[in-house]
PDB file of C-alpha atoms and ligand atoms in Angstrom:
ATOM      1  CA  UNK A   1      -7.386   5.173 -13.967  1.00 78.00           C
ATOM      2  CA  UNK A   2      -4.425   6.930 -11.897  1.00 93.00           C
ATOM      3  CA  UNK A   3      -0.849   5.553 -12.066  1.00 97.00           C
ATOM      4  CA  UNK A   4      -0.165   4.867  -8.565  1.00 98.00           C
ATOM      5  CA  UNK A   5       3.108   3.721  -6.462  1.00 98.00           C
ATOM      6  CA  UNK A   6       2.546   1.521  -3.013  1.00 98.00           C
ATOM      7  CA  UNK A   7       4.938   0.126  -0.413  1.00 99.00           C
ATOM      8  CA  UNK A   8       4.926  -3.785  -0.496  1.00 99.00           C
ATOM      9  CA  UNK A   9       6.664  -5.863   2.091  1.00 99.00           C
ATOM     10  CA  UNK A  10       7.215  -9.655   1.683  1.00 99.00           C
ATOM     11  CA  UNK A  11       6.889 -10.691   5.884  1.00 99.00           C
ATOM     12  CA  UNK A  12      10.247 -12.817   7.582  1.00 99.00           C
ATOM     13  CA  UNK A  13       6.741 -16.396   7.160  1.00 99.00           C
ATOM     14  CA  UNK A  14       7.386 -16.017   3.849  1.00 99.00           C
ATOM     15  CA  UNK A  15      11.170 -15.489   2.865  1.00 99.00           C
ATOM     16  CA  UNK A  16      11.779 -17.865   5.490  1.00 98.00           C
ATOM     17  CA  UNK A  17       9.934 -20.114   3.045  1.00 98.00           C
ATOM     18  CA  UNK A  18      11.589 -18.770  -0.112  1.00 98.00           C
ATOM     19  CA  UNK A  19       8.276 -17.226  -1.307  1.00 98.00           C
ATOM     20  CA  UNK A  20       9.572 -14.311  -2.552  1.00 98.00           C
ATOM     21  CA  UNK A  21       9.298 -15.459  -6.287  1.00 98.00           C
ATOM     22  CA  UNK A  22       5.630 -17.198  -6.161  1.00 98.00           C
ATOM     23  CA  UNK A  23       4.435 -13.864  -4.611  1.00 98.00           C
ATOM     24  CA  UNK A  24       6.455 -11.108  -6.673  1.00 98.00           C
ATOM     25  CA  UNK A  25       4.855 -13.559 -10.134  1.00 98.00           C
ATOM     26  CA  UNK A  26       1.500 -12.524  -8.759  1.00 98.00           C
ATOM     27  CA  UNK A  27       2.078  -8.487  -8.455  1.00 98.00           C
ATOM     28  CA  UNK A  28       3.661  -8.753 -12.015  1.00 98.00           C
ATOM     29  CA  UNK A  29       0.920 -11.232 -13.271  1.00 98.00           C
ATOM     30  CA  UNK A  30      -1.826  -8.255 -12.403  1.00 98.00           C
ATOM     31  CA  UNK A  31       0.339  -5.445 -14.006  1.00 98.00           C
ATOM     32  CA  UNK A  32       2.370  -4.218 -11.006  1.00 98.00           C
ATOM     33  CA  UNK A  33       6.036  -3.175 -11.800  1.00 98.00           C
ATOM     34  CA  UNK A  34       8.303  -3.520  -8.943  1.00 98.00           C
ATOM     35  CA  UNK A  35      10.494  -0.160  -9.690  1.00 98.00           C
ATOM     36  CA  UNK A  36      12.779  -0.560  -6.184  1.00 98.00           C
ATOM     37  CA  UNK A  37      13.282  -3.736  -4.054  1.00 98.00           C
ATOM     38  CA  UNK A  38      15.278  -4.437  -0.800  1.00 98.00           C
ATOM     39  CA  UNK A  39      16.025  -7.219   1.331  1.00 98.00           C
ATOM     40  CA  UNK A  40      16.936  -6.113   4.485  1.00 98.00           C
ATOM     41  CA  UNK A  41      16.684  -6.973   8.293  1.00 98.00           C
ATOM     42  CA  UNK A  42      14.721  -4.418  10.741  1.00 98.00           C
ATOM     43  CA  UNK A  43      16.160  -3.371  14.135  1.00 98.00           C
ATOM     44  CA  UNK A  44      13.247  -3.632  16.954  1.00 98.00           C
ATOM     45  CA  UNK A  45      13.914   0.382  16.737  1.00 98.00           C
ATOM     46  CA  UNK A  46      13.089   0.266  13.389  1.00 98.00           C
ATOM     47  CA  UNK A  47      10.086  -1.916  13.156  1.00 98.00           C
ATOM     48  CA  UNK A  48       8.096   0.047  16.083  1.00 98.00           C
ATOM     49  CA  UNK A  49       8.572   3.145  14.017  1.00 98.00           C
ATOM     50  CA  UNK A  50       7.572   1.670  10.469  1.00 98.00           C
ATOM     51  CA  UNK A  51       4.705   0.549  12.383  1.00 98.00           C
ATOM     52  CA  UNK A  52       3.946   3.494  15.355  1.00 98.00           C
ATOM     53  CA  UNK A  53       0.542   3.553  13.874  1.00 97.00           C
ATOM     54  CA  UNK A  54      -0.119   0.469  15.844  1.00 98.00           C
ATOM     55  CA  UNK A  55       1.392   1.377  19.067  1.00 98.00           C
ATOM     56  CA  UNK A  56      -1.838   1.041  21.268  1.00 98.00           C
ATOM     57  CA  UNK A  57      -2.961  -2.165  19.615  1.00 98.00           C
ATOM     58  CA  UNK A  58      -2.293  -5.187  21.875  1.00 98.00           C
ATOM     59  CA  UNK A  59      -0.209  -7.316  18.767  1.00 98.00           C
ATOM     60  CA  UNK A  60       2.081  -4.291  18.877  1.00 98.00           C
ATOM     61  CA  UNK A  61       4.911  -6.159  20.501  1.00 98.00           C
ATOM     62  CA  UNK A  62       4.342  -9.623  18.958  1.00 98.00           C
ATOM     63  CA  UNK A  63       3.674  -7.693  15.583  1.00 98.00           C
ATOM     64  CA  UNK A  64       7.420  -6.253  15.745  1.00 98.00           C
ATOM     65  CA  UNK A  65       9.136  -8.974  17.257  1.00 98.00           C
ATOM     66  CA  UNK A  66       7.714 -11.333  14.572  1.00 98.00           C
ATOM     67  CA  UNK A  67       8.919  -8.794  11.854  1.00 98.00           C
ATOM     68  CA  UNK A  68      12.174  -8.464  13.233  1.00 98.00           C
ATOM     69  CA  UNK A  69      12.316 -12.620  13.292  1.00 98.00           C
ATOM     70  CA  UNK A  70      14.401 -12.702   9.973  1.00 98.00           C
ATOM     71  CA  UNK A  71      15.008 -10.852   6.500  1.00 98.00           C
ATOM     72  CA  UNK A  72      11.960  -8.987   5.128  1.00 99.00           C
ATOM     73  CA  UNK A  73      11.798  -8.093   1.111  1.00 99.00           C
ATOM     74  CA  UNK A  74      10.679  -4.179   0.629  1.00 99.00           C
ATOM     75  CA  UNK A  75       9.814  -3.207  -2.254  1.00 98.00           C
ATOM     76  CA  UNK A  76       7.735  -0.416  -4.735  1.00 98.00           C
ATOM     77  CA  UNK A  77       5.089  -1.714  -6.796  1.00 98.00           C
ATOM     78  CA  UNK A  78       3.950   1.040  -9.601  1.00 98.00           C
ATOM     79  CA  UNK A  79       0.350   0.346 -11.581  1.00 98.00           C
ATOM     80  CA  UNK A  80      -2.725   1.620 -12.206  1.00 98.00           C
ATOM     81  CA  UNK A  81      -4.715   2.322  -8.792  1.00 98.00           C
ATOM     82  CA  UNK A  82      -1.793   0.231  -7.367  1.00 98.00           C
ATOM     83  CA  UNK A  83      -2.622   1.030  -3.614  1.00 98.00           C
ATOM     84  CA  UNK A  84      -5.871  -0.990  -3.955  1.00 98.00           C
ATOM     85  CA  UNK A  85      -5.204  -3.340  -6.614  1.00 98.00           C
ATOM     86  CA  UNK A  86      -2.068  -4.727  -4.237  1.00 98.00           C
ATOM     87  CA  UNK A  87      -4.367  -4.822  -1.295  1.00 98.00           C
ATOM     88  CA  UNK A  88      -6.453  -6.969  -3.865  1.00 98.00           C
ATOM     89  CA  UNK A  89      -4.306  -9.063  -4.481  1.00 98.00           C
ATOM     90  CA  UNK A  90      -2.843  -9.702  -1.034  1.00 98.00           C
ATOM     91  CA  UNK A  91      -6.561 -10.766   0.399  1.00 98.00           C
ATOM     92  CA  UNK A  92      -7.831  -9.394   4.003  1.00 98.00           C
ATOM     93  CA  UNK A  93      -5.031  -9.172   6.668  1.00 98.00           C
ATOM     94  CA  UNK A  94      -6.550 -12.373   8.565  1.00 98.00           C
ATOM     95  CA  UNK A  95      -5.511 -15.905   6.240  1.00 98.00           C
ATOM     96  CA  UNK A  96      -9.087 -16.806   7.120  1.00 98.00           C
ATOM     97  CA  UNK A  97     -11.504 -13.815   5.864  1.00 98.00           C
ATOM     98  CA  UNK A  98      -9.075 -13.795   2.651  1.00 98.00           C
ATOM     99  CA  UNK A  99     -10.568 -14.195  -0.619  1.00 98.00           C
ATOM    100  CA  UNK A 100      -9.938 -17.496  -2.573  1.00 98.00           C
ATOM    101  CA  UNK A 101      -6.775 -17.022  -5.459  1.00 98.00           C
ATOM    102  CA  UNK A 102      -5.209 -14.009  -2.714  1.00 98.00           C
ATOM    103  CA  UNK A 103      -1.384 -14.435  -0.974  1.00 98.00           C
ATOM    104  CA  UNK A 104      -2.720 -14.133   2.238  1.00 98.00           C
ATOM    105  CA  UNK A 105      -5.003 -16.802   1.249  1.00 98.00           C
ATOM    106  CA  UNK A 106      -2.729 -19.199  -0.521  1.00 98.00           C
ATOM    107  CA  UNK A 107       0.741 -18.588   1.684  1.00 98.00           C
ATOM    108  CA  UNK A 108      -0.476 -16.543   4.949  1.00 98.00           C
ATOM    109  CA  UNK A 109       0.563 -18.615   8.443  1.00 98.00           C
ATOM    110  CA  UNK A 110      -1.374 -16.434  10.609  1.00 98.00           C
ATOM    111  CA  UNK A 111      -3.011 -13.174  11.092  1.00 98.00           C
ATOM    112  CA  UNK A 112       0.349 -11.782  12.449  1.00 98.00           C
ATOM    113  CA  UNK A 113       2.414 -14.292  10.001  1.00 98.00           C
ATOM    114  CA  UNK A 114       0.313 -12.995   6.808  1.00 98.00           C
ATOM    115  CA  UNK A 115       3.401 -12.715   3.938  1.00 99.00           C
ATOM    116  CA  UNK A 116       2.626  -9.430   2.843  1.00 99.00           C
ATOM    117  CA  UNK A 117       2.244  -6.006   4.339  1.00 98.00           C
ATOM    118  CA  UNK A 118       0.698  -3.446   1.568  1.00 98.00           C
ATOM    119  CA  UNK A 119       0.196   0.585   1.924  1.00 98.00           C
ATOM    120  CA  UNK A 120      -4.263   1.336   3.089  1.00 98.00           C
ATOM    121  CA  UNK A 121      -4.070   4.658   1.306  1.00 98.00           C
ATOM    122  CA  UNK A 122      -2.190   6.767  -1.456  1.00 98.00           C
ATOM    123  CA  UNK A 123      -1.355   9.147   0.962  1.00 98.00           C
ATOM    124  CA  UNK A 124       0.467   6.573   3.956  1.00 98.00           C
ATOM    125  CA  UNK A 125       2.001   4.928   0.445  1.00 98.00           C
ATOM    126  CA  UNK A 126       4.104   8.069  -0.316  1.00 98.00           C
ATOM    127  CA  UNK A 127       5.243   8.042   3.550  1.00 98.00           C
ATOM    128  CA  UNK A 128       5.582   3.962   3.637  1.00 98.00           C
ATOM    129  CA  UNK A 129       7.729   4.530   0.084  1.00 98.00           C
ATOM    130  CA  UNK A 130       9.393   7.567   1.768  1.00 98.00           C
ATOM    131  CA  UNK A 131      10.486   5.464   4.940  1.00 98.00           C
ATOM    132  CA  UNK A 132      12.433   2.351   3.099  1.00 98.00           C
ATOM    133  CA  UNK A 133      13.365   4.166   0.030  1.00 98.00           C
ATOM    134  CA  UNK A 134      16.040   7.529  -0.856  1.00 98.00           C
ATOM    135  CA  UNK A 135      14.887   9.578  -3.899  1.00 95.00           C
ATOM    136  CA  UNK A 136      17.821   8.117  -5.826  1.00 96.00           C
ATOM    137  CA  UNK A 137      16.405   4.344  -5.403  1.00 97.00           C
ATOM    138  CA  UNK A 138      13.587   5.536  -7.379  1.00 96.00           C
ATOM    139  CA  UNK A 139      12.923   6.179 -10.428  1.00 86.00           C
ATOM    140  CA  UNK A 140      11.865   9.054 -11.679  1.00 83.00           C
TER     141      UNK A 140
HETATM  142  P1  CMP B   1      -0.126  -5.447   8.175  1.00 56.59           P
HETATM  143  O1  CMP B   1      -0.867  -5.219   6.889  1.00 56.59           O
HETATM  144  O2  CMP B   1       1.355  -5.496   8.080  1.00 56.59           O
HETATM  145  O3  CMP B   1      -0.543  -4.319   9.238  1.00 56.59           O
HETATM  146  C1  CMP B   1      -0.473  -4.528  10.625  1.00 56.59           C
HETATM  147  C2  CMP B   1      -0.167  -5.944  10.965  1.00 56.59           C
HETATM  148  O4  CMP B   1      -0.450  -6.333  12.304  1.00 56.59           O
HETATM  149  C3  CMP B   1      -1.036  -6.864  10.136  1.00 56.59           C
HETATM  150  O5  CMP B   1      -0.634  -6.825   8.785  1.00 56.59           O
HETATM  151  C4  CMP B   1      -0.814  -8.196  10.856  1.00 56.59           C
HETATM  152  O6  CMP B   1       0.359  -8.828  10.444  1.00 56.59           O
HETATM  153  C5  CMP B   1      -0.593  -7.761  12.317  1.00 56.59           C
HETATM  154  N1  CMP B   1      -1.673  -8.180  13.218  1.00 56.59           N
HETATM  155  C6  CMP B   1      -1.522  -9.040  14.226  1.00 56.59           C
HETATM  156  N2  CMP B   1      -2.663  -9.198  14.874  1.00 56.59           N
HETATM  157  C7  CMP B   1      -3.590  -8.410  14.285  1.00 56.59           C
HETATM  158  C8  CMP B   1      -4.955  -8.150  14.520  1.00 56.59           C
HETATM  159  N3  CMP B   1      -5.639  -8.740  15.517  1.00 56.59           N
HETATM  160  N4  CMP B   1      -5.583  -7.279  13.696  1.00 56.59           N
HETATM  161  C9  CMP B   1      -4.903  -6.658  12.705  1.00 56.59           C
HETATM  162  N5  CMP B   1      -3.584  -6.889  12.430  1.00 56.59           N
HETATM  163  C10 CMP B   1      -2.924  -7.759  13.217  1.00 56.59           C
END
């Protein structure tokens, strides 16, 4: 078991809905510390560079309009094998393939509206984490 930090994101579908709580219970029901949270409103500028990875796919625009549609929560969540255990808990990206119990699941509008964005590896955590947060908003 590795100690792990992973960038969370609670989605504009969800704090729209004041979901913030009901979700955040979850992370910290499965042993996830949230060591550094945000709420905070993207620029288009900044939401096509968070998510550049995706600049070819063809929910590119729609993906970063929708994100930029109202306040998103960012946050750190800190645990053991946290990258995977968040992904766990959030359920496959699409509401529909997602496990029973998950957010995505439970809250998800859509498979662009889906509440919660988490980091896919350890290594795209530490530049998610790197993007949203200064050293000094972390804890050492
Ligand atoms: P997220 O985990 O934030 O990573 C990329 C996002 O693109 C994904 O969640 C969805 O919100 C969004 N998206 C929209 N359409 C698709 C699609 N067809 N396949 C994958 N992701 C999609």
């Amino acid at each position: 078991m590795v100690v792990q930090r992973t960038l969370s994101i609670i989605k504009p579908d969800a704090t729209r809905r004041d979901l913030t709580g009901q979700i955040n219970q979850r992370f910290e029901d499965a042993g996830l510390r949230i060591i550094a949270q945000k709420r905070i409103r993207l620029s288009r500028e900044q939401a096509e560079a968070f998510y550049d990875v995706h600049k070819t796919r063809p929910f590119f625009n729609d993906l970063c309009t929708f994100m930029i549609s109202g306040p998103i929560v960012v946050q750190v969540l800190e645990g053991e094998n946290a990258v995977t255990e968040n992904r766990d808990i959030m359920g496959a990206t699409d509401p529909q393939d997602a496990r029973e119990g998950t957010i995505r699941r439970d809250f998800a509008e859509s498979i662009e509206a889906n509440s919660v964005h988490g980091s896919d590896s350890e290594k795209t955590a530490e530049l998610e984490v790197a993007f949203f947060f200064s050293k000094i908003e972390l804890l050492q």
